[in-house]
Amino acid sequence: MYYPIQLPFLLNEEFTRVMNYQEKIVPESSDFILCFWEISSKMNEPTQVKNVIIADGCIDLIVDYDQKMIFFTGNQQTDFDYEIQTPAHFFGARMMPGAFHQLTGIPANEAMDEFLLLSDIFADLDHDEFFSLSFPEAQEKFQTYLVGKFAEKHPNEFTQLFPRMSETIPQTTEGLYELLHFSPRQCQRLFSKNFGLTPKMVLSILRFQKCLQILTSEQAKPADILAVTNYYDQPHFNRDFKHHLGITPLELVARYKN
């Protein structure tokens, strides 16, 4: 099972003070939709707060309720400075890596670090009617709409790839090519189309997310993770971890315990 972790409440105390963040899993659509999430202001006073969006290989469908926008987007690298102007109300769906391309037929690299409006891809959601609904009503309609889009689909080999590799992660890109029976050039092209990522990025994200899963659930010592995640050594592990999260494994453990 691949379920990437986002930790805005641990990475930014100001975000926790100002914003509420929640996730909800819908089991019947979990092959394609990892969770539905909500970010909303706790107060009405105008202010700016930064959110940290961790690179997880996913492309989300996001509703900016205040600006009346619905768009697909993902990020290749962790965004440490995503600014939110409050009051703000967002909700969305975090889709399994590969699900965006399977749903839309659009190469995933076109949605990474970009914003693709839903209305430019699908014309079956009445925009004006949708934003005339209350915030809870719009969330319910959004969930019904997206679950329905995937209802007749079955995950293909790429939409199944992150869950398949999340337990036993290839140590190198060469090991990945061998596992998938792709040449390096084929793998680069197919990963760009289905994930918007390079094979090296995919392996890095899988290892990092595995570390987060262990550190936030079992409270393991960082040194114990090397054998589980196929990191070469402790310095490599620390560098990769800080690249993705901005803090070291020990700092994460200290914050999570508190």
PDB file of N, CA, C and O in Angstrom, residues 184-250:
ATOM      1  N   PRO A 184      16.693   2.053 -20.099  1.00  0.00           N
ATOM      2  CA  PRO A 184      16.719   3.372 -19.443  1.00  0.00           C
ATOM      3  C   PRO A 184      15.918   4.421 -20.203  1.00  0.00           C
ATOM      4  O   PRO A 184      15.185   5.205 -19.602  1.00  0.00           O
ATOM      5  N   ARG A 185      16.037   4.441 -21.541  1.00  0.00           N
ATOM      6  CA  ARG A 185      15.308   5.443 -22.322  1.00  0.00           C
ATOM      7  C   ARG A 185      13.792   5.213 -22.245  1.00  0.00           C
ATOM      8  O   ARG A 185      13.027   6.161 -22.089  1.00  0.00           O
ATOM      9  N   GLN A 186      13.362   3.961 -22.328  1.00  0.00           N
ATOM     10  CA  GLN A 186      11.935   3.652 -22.199  1.00  0.00           C
ATOM     11  C   GLN A 186      11.404   4.098 -20.835  1.00  0.00           C
ATOM     12  O   GLN A 186      10.317   4.683 -20.728  1.00  0.00           O
ATOM     13  N   CYS A 187      12.167   3.802 -19.802  1.00  0.00           N
ATOM     14  CA  CYS A 187      11.732   4.113 -18.441  1.00  0.00           C
ATOM     15  C   CYS A 187      11.609   5.618 -18.246  1.00  0.00           C
ATOM     16  O   CYS A 187      10.631   6.098 -17.661  1.00  0.00           O
ATOM     17  N   GLN A 188      12.577   6.373 -18.734  1.00  0.00           N
ATOM     18  CA  GLN A 188      12.514   7.824 -18.631  1.00  0.00           C
ATOM     19  C   GLN A 188      11.258   8.363 -19.310  1.00  0.00           C
ATOM     20  O   GLN A 188      10.533   9.195 -18.756  1.00  0.00           O
ATOM     21  N   ARG A 189      10.977   7.868 -20.516  1.00  0.00           N
ATOM     22  CA  ARG A 189       9.833   8.358 -21.282  1.00  0.00           C
ATOM     23  C   ARG A 189       8.510   7.974 -20.616  1.00  0.00           C
ATOM     24  O   ARG A 189       7.612   8.810 -20.473  1.00  0.00           O
ATOM     25  N   LEU A 190       8.384   6.729 -20.181  1.00  0.00           N
ATOM     26  CA  LEU A 190       7.139   6.256 -19.582  1.00  0.00           C
ATOM     27  C   LEU A 190       6.885   6.878 -18.215  1.00  0.00           C
ATOM     28  O   LEU A 190       5.745   7.180 -17.855  1.00  0.00           O
ATOM     29  N   PHE A 191       7.942   7.100 -17.446  1.00  0.00           N
ATOM     30  CA  PHE A 191       7.770   7.727 -16.133  1.00  0.00           C
ATOM     31  C   PHE A 191       7.389   9.191 -16.284  1.00  0.00           C
ATOM     32  O   PHE A 191       6.585   9.718 -15.515  1.00  0.00           O
ATOM     33  N   SER A 192       7.952   9.869 -17.280  1.00  0.00           N
ATOM     34  CA  SER A 192       7.569  11.261 -17.524  1.00  0.00           C
ATOM     35  C   SER A 192       6.097  11.345 -17.899  1.00  0.00           C
ATOM     36  O   SER A 192       5.364  12.215 -17.405  1.00  0.00           O
ATOM     37  N   LYS A 193       5.640  10.434 -18.760  1.00  0.00           N
ATOM     38  CA  LYS A 193       4.256  10.449 -19.218  1.00  0.00           C
ATOM     39  C   LYS A 193       3.275  10.078 -18.111  1.00  0.00           C
ATOM     40  O   LYS A 193       2.219  10.706 -17.967  1.00  0.00           O
ATOM     41  N   ASN A 194       3.609   9.079 -17.297  1.00  0.00           N
ATOM     42  CA  ASN A 194       2.667   8.577 -16.301  1.00  0.00           C
ATOM     43  C   ASN A 194       2.794   9.264 -14.946  1.00  0.00           C
ATOM     44  O   ASN A 194       1.791   9.374 -14.223  1.00  0.00           O
ATOM     45  N   PHE A 195       4.000   9.714 -14.591  1.00  0.00           N
ATOM     46  CA  PHE A 195       4.209  10.295 -13.263  1.00  0.00           C
ATOM     47  C   PHE A 195       4.690  11.749 -13.287  1.00  0.00           C
ATOM     48  O   PHE A 195       4.614  12.439 -12.271  1.00  0.00           O
ATOM     49  N   GLY A 196       5.235  12.184 -14.410  1.00  0.00           N
ATOM     50  CA  GLY A 196       5.829  13.517 -14.439  1.00  0.00           C
ATOM     51  C   GLY A 196       7.133  13.588 -13.671  1.00  0.00           C
ATOM     52  O   GLY A 196       7.550  14.661 -13.241  1.00  0.00           O
ATOM     53  N   LEU A 197       7.777  12.442 -13.489  1.00  0.00           N
ATOM     54  CA  LEU A 197       8.993  12.336 -12.689  1.00  0.00           C
ATOM     55  C   LEU A 197      10.017  11.474 -13.422  1.00  0.00           C
ATOM     56  O   LEU A 197       9.659  10.643 -14.249  1.00  0.00           O
ATOM     57  N   THR A 198      11.294  11.626 -13.069  1.00  0.00           N
ATOM     58  CA  THR A 198      12.319  10.729 -13.565  1.00  0.00           C
ATOM     59  C   THR A 198      12.336   9.472 -12.700  1.00  0.00           C
ATOM     60  O   THR A 198      11.848   9.477 -11.559  1.00  0.00           O
ATOM     61  N   PRO A 199      12.893   8.373 -13.206  1.00  0.00           N
ATOM     62  CA  PRO A 199      13.027   7.173 -12.366  1.00  0.00           C
ATOM     63  C   PRO A 199      13.781   7.452 -11.062  1.00  0.00           C
ATOM     64  O   PRO A 199      13.412   6.924 -10.010  1.00  0.00           O
ATOM     65  N   LYS A 200      14.819   8.284 -11.124  1.00  0.00           N
ATOM     66  CA  LYS A 200      15.572   8.604  -9.912  1.00  0.00           C
ATOM     67  C   LYS A 200      14.695   9.332  -8.895  1.00  0.00           C
ATOM     68  O   LYS A 200      14.755   9.061  -7.694  1.00  0.00           O
ATOM     69  N   MET A 201      13.855  10.263  -9.356  1.00  0.00           N
ATOM     70  CA  MET A 201      12.932  10.970  -8.459  1.00  0.00           C
ATOM     71  C   MET A 201      11.942  10.002  -7.816  1.00  0.00           C
ATOM     72  O   MET A 201      11.627  10.110  -6.626  1.00  0.00           O
ATOM     73  N   VAL A 202      11.440   9.055  -8.608  1.00  0.00           N
ATOM     74  CA  VAL A 202      10.470   8.086  -8.086  1.00  0.00           C
ATOM     75  C   VAL A 202      11.090   7.281  -6.945  1.00  0.00           C
ATOM     76  O   VAL A 202      10.484   7.109  -5.876  1.00  0.00           O
ATOM     77  N   LEU A 203      12.297   6.787  -7.140  1.00  0.00           N
ATOM     78  CA  LEU A 203      12.956   6.004  -6.092  1.00  0.00           C
ATOM     79  C   LEU A 203      13.204   6.848  -4.848  1.00  0.00           C
ATOM     80  O   LEU A 203      13.017   6.390  -3.720  1.00  0.00           O
ATOM     81  N   SER A 204      13.612   8.094  -5.049  1.00  0.00           N
ATOM     82  CA  SER A 204      13.869   8.983  -3.916  1.00  0.00           C
ATOM     83  C   SER A 204      12.593   9.241  -3.118  1.00  0.00           C
ATOM     84  O   SER A 204      12.586   9.203  -1.888  1.00  0.00           O
ATOM     85  N   ILE A 205      11.486   9.490  -3.817  1.00  0.00           N
ATOM     86  CA  ILE A 205      10.205   9.734  -3.144  1.00  0.00           C
ATOM     87  C   ILE A 205       9.735   8.489  -2.404  1.00  0.00           C
ATOM     88  O   ILE A 205       9.276   8.566  -1.251  1.00  0.00           O
ATOM     89  N   LEU A 206       9.854   7.319  -3.021  1.00  0.00           N
ATOM     90  CA  LEU A 206       9.438   6.081  -2.364  1.00  0.00           C
ATOM     91  C   LEU A 206      10.238   5.829  -1.094  1.00  0.00           C
ATOM     92  O   LEU A 206       9.673   5.467  -0.054  1.00  0.00           O
ATOM     93  N   ARG A 207      11.558   6.019  -1.158  1.00  0.00           N
ATOM     94  CA  ARG A 207      12.391   5.808   0.032  1.00  0.00           C
ATOM     95  C   ARG A 207      12.034   6.797   1.126  1.00  0.00           C
ATOM     96  O   ARG A 207      11.909   6.439   2.301  1.00  0.00           O
ATOM     97  N   PHE A 208      11.873   8.064   0.731  1.00  0.00           N
ATOM     98  CA  PHE A 208      11.576   9.094   1.721  1.00  0.00           C
ATOM     99  C   PHE A 208      10.223   8.855   2.387  1.00  0.00           C
ATOM    100  O   PHE A 208      10.085   8.956   3.606  1.00  0.00           O
ATOM    101  N   GLN A 209       9.198   8.538   1.589  1.00  0.00           N
ATOM    102  CA  GLN A 209       7.883   8.299   2.164  1.00  0.00           C
ATOM    103  C   GLN A 209       7.887   7.066   3.072  1.00  0.00           C
ATOM    104  O   GLN A 209       7.170   7.020   4.076  1.00  0.00           O
ATOM    105  N   LYS A 210       8.679   6.068   2.729  1.00  0.00           N
ATOM    106  CA  LYS A 210       8.810   4.903   3.603  1.00  0.00           C
ATOM    107  C   LYS A 210       9.412   5.306   4.943  1.00  0.00           C
ATOM    108  O   LYS A 210       8.959   4.857   6.007  1.00  0.00           O
ATOM    109  N   CYS A 211      10.383   6.191   4.894  1.00  0.00           N
ATOM    110  CA  CYS A 211      10.982   6.700   6.135  1.00  0.00           C
ATOM    111  C   CYS A 211       9.952   7.445   6.981  1.00  0.00           C
ATOM    112  O   CYS A 211       9.877   7.254   8.205  1.00  0.00           O
ATOM    113  N   LEU A 212       9.157   8.296   6.343  1.00  0.00           N
ATOM    114  CA  LEU A 212       8.128   9.029   7.081  1.00  0.00           C
ATOM    115  C   LEU A 212       7.151   8.074   7.744  1.00  0.00           C
ATOM    116  O   LEU A 212       6.742   8.268   8.887  1.00  0.00           O
ATOM    117  N   GLN A 213       6.763   7.039   7.007  1.00  0.00           N
ATOM    118  CA  GLN A 213       5.825   6.059   7.545  1.00  0.00           C
ATOM    119  C   GLN A 213       6.391   5.412   8.806  1.00  0.00           C
ATOM    120  O   GLN A 213       5.684   5.255   9.817  1.00  0.00           O
ATOM    121  N   ILE A 214       7.649   5.050   8.771  1.00  0.00           N
ATOM    122  CA  ILE A 214       8.276   4.393   9.923  1.00  0.00           C
ATOM    123  C   ILE A 214       8.441   5.368  11.083  1.00  0.00           C
ATOM    124  O   ILE A 214       8.082   5.080  12.224  1.00  0.00           O
ATOM    125  N   LEU A 215       8.965   6.560  10.784  1.00  0.00           N
ATOM    126  CA  LEU A 215       9.258   7.519  11.846  1.00  0.00           C
ATOM    127  C   LEU A 215       8.005   8.042  12.538  1.00  0.00           C
ATOM    128  O   LEU A 215       8.043   8.397  13.716  1.00  0.00           O
ATOM    129  N   THR A 216       6.894   8.131  11.820  1.00  0.00           N
ATOM    130  CA  THR A 216       5.680   8.687  12.421  1.00  0.00           C
ATOM    131  C   THR A 216       4.743   7.617  12.983  1.00  0.00           C
ATOM    132  O   THR A 216       3.761   7.947  13.634  1.00  0.00           O
ATOM    133  N   SER A 217       5.035   6.345  12.739  1.00  0.00           N
ATOM    134  CA  SER A 217       4.151   5.305  13.270  1.00  0.00           C
ATOM    135  C   SER A 217       4.837   4.422  14.302  1.00  0.00           C
ATOM    136  O   SER A 217       4.256   4.085  15.317  1.00  0.00           O
ATOM    137  N   GLU A 218       6.087   4.071  14.063  1.00  0.00           N
ATOM    138  CA  GLU A 218       6.787   3.157  14.959  1.00  0.00           C
ATOM    139  C   GLU A 218       7.815   3.864  15.843  1.00  0.00           C
ATOM    140  O   GLU A 218       8.375   3.253  16.741  1.00  0.00           O
ATOM    141  N   GLN A 219       8.077   5.120  15.544  1.00  0.00           N
ATOM    142  CA  GLN A 219       9.079   5.875  16.301  1.00  0.00           C
ATOM    143  C   GLN A 219      10.437   5.179  16.302  1.00  0.00           C
ATOM    144  O   GLN A 219      11.152   5.159  17.304  1.00  0.00           O
ATOM    145  N   ALA A 220      10.779   4.590  15.166  1.00  0.00           N
ATOM    146  CA  ALA A 220      12.060   3.915  15.059  1.00  0.00           C
ATOM    147  C   ALA A 220      13.200   4.915  15.067  1.00  0.00           C
ATOM    148  O   ALA A 220      13.036   6.081  14.717  1.00  0.00           O
ATOM    149  N   LYS A 221      14.382   4.465  15.458  1.00  0.00           N
ATOM    150  CA  LYS A 221      15.561   5.309  15.374  1.00  0.00           C
ATOM    151  C   LYS A 221      15.954   5.452  13.903  1.00  0.00           C
ATOM    152  O   LYS A 221      15.905   4.484  13.159  1.00  0.00           O
ATOM    153  N   PRO A 222      16.362   6.648  13.484  1.00  0.00           N
ATOM    154  CA  PRO A 222      16.719   6.835  12.073  1.00  0.00           C
ATOM    155  C   PRO A 222      17.721   5.822  11.542  1.00  0.00           C
ATOM    156  O   PRO A 222      17.605   5.372  10.402  1.00  0.00           O
ATOM    157  N   ALA A 223      18.704   5.425  12.369  1.00  0.00           N
ATOM    158  CA  ALA A 223      19.712   4.474  11.904  1.00  0.00           C
ATOM    159  C   ALA A 223      19.101   3.127  11.550  1.00  0.00           C
ATOM    160  O   ALA A 223      19.619   2.395  10.702  1.00  0.00           O
ATOM    161  N   ASP A 224      17.966   2.777  12.176  1.00  0.00           N
ATOM    162  CA  ASP A 224      17.324   1.495  11.914  1.00  0.00           C
ATOM    163  C   ASP A 224      16.628   1.452  10.562  1.00  0.00           C
ATOM    164  O   ASP A 224      16.241   0.378  10.096  1.00  0.00           O
ATOM    165  N   ILE A 225      16.430   2.596   9.927  1.00  0.00           N
ATOM    166  CA  ILE A 225      15.642   2.672   8.707  1.00  0.00           C
ATOM    167  C   ILE A 225      16.456   2.273   7.482  1.00  0.00           C
ATOM    168  O   ILE A 225      15.904   1.866   6.465  1.00  0.00           O
ATOM    169  N   LEU A 226      17.762   2.327   7.565  1.00  0.00           N
ATOM    170  CA  LEU A 226      18.599   2.102   6.390  1.00  0.00           C
ATOM    171  C   LEU A 226      18.322   0.747   5.753  1.00  0.00           C
ATOM    172  O   LEU A 226      18.217   0.636   4.532  1.00  0.00           O
ATOM    173  N   ALA A 227      18.189  -0.280   6.563  1.00  0.00           N
ATOM    174  CA  ALA A 227      17.965  -1.621   6.029  1.00  0.00           C
ATOM    175  C   ALA A 227      16.601  -1.744   5.371  1.00  0.00           C
ATOM    176  O   ALA A 227      16.424  -2.522   4.435  1.00  0.00           O
ATOM    177  N   VAL A 228      15.633  -0.974   5.842  1.00  0.00           N
ATOM    178  CA  VAL A 228      14.272  -1.078   5.329  1.00  0.00           C
ATOM    179  C   VAL A 228      14.114  -0.328   4.014  1.00  0.00           C
ATOM    180  O   VAL A 228      13.369  -0.747   3.129  1.00  0.00           O
ATOM    181  N   THR A 229      14.800   0.782   3.859  1.00  0.00           N
ATOM    182  CA  THR A 229      14.556   1.679   2.729  1.00  0.00           C
ATOM    183  C   THR A 229      15.650   1.659   1.667  1.00  0.00           C
ATOM    184  O   THR A 229      15.570   2.397   0.694  1.00  0.00           O
ATOM    185  N   ASN A 230      16.682   0.851   1.857  1.00  0.00           N
ATOM    186  CA  ASN A 230      17.742   0.713   0.853  1.00  0.00           C
ATOM    187  C   ASN A 230      18.573   1.984   0.669  1.00  0.00           C
ATOM    188  O   ASN A 230      19.054   2.251  -0.422  1.00  0.00           O
ATOM    189  N   TYR A 231      18.711   2.788   1.711  1.00  0.00           N
ATOM    190  CA  TYR A 231      19.672   3.882   1.645  1.00  0.00           C
ATOM    191  C   TYR A 231      21.079   3.304   1.737  1.00  0.00           C
ATOM    192  O   TYR A 231      21.310   2.299   2.418  1.00  0.00           O
ATOM    193  N   TYR A 232      22.005   3.957   1.055  1.00  0.00           N
ATOM    194  CA  TYR A 232      23.369   3.444   1.042  1.00  0.00           C
ATOM    195  C   TYR A 232      24.030   3.574   2.401  1.00  0.00           C
ATOM    196  O   TYR A 232      24.710   2.661   2.874  1.00  0.00           O
ATOM    197  N   ASP A 233      23.854   4.740   3.039  1.00  0.00           N
ATOM    198  CA  ASP A 233      24.523   4.980   4.320  1.00  0.00           C
ATOM    199  C   ASP A 233      23.799   6.106   5.047  1.00  0.00           C
ATOM    200  O   ASP A 233      22.911   6.763   4.500  1.00  0.00           O
ATOM    201  N   GLN A 234      24.196   6.320   6.294  1.00  0.00           N
ATOM    202  CA  GLN A 234      23.535   7.328   7.121  1.00  0.00           C
ATOM    203  C   GLN A 234      23.668   8.747   6.563  1.00  0.00           C
ATOM    204  O   GLN A 234      22.680   9.485   6.518  1.00  0.00           O
ATOM    205  N   PRO A 235      24.839   9.196   6.100  1.00  0.00           N
ATOM    206  CA  PRO A 235      24.928  10.556   5.545  1.00  0.00           C
ATOM    207  C   PRO A 235      24.026  10.743   4.320  1.00  0.00           C
ATOM    208  O   PRO A 235      23.385  11.789   4.171  1.00  0.00           O
ATOM    209  N   HIS A 236      23.970   9.734   3.438  1.00  0.00           N
ATOM    210  CA  HIS A 236      23.094   9.813   2.267  1.00  0.00           C
ATOM    211  C   HIS A 236      21.637   9.919   2.708  1.00  0.00           C
ATOM    212  O   HIS A 236      20.862  10.725   2.184  1.00  0.00           O
ATOM    213  N   PHE A 237      21.278   9.118   3.685  1.00  0.00           N
ATOM    214  CA  PHE A 237      19.921   9.148   4.227  1.00  0.00           C
ATOM    215  C   PHE A 237      19.591  10.530   4.778  1.00  0.00           C
ATOM    216  O   PHE A 237      18.537  11.111   4.476  1.00  0.00           O
ATOM    217  N   ASN A 238      20.480  11.106   5.584  1.00  0.00           N
ATOM    218  CA  ASN A 238      20.223  12.419   6.185  1.00  0.00           C
ATOM    219  C   ASN A 238      20.097  13.511   5.120  1.00  0.00           C
ATOM    220  O   ASN A 238      19.227  14.383   5.221  1.00  0.00           O
ATOM    221  N   ARG A 239      20.962  13.479   4.099  1.00  0.00           N
ATOM    222  CA  ARG A 239      20.905  14.487   3.034  1.00  0.00           C
ATOM    223  C   ARG A 239      19.587  14.394   2.265  1.00  0.00           C
ATOM    224  O   ARG A 239      18.936  15.405   1.999  1.00  0.00           O
ATOM    225  N   ASP A 240      19.210  13.168   1.897  1.00  0.00           N
ATOM    226  CA  ASP A 240      17.985  12.970   1.123  1.00  0.00           C
ATOM    227  C   ASP A 240      16.764  13.390   1.938  1.00  0.00           C
ATOM    228  O   ASP A 240      15.852  14.034   1.429  1.00  0.00           O
ATOM    229  N   PHE A 241      16.768  13.032   3.208  1.00  0.00           N
ATOM    230  CA  PHE A 241      15.648  13.350   4.086  1.00  0.00           C
ATOM    231  C   PHE A 241      15.483  14.863   4.223  1.00  0.00           C
ATOM    232  O   PHE A 241      14.379  15.403   4.093  1.00  0.00           O
ATOM    233  N   LYS A 242      16.584  15.559   4.451  1.00  0.00           N
ATOM    234  CA  LYS A 242      16.512  17.010   4.621  1.00  0.00           C
ATOM    235  C   LYS A 242      16.131  17.698   3.313  1.00  0.00           C
ATOM    236  O   LYS A 242      15.434  18.731   3.322  1.00  0.00           O
ATOM    237  N   HIS A 243      16.541  17.130   2.188  1.00  0.00           N
ATOM    238  CA  HIS A 243      16.149  17.682   0.889  1.00  0.00           C
ATOM    239  C   HIS A 243      14.632  17.650   0.735  1.00  0.00           C
ATOM    240  O   HIS A 243      14.028  18.598   0.229  1.00  0.00           O
ATOM    241  N   HIS A 244      14.006  16.572   1.169  1.00  0.00           N
ATOM    242  CA  HIS A 244      12.564  16.416   1.010  1.00  0.00           C
ATOM    243  C   HIS A 244      11.767  17.159   2.085  1.00  0.00           C
ATOM    244  O   HIS A 244      10.641  17.598   1.817  1.00  0.00           O
ATOM    245  N   LEU A 245      12.314  17.275   3.294  1.00  0.00           N
ATOM    246  CA  LEU A 245      11.499  17.777   4.404  1.00  0.00           C
ATOM    247  C   LEU A 245      12.022  19.059   5.036  1.00  0.00           C
ATOM    248  O   LEU A 245      11.280  19.756   5.726  1.00  0.00           O
ATOM    249  N   GLY A 246      13.300  19.362   4.805  1.00  0.00           N
ATOM    250  CA  GLY A 246      13.850  20.589   5.377  1.00  0.00           C
ATOM    251  C   GLY A 246      14.369  20.434   6.791  1.00  0.00           C
ATOM    252  O   GLY A 246      14.946  21.364   7.351  1.00  0.00           O
ATOM    253  N   ILE A 247      14.146  19.269   7.399  1.00  0.00           N
ATOM    254  CA  ILE A 247      14.663  18.974   8.732  1.00  0.00           C
ATOM    255  C   ILE A 247      15.270  17.576   8.710  1.00  0.00           C
ATOM    256  O   ILE A 247      15.041  16.801   7.784  1.00  0.00           O
ATOM    257  N   THR A 248      16.053  17.244   9.739  1.00  0.00           N
ATOM    258  CA  THR A 248      16.685  15.930   9.811  1.00  0.00           C
ATOM    259  C   THR A 248      15.717  14.912  10.408  1.00  0.00           C
ATOM    260  O   THR A 248      14.708  15.283  11.027  1.00  0.00           O
ATOM    261  N   PRO A 249      16.007  13.614  10.253  1.00  0.00           N
ATOM    262  CA  PRO A 249      15.161  12.590  10.872  1.00  0.00           C
ATOM    263  C   PRO A 249      15.029  12.759  12.387  1.00  0.00           C
ATOM    264  O   PRO A 249      13.942  12.589  12.937  1.00  0.00           O
ATOM    265  N   LEU A 250      16.123  13.100  13.058  1.00  0.00           N
ATOM    266  CA  LEU A 250      16.068  13.289  14.510  1.00  0.00           C
ATOM    267  C   LEU A 250      15.160  14.449  14.889  1.00  0.00           C
ATOM    268  O   LEU A 250      14.414  14.389  15.879  1.00  0.00           O
TER     269      LEU A 250
END
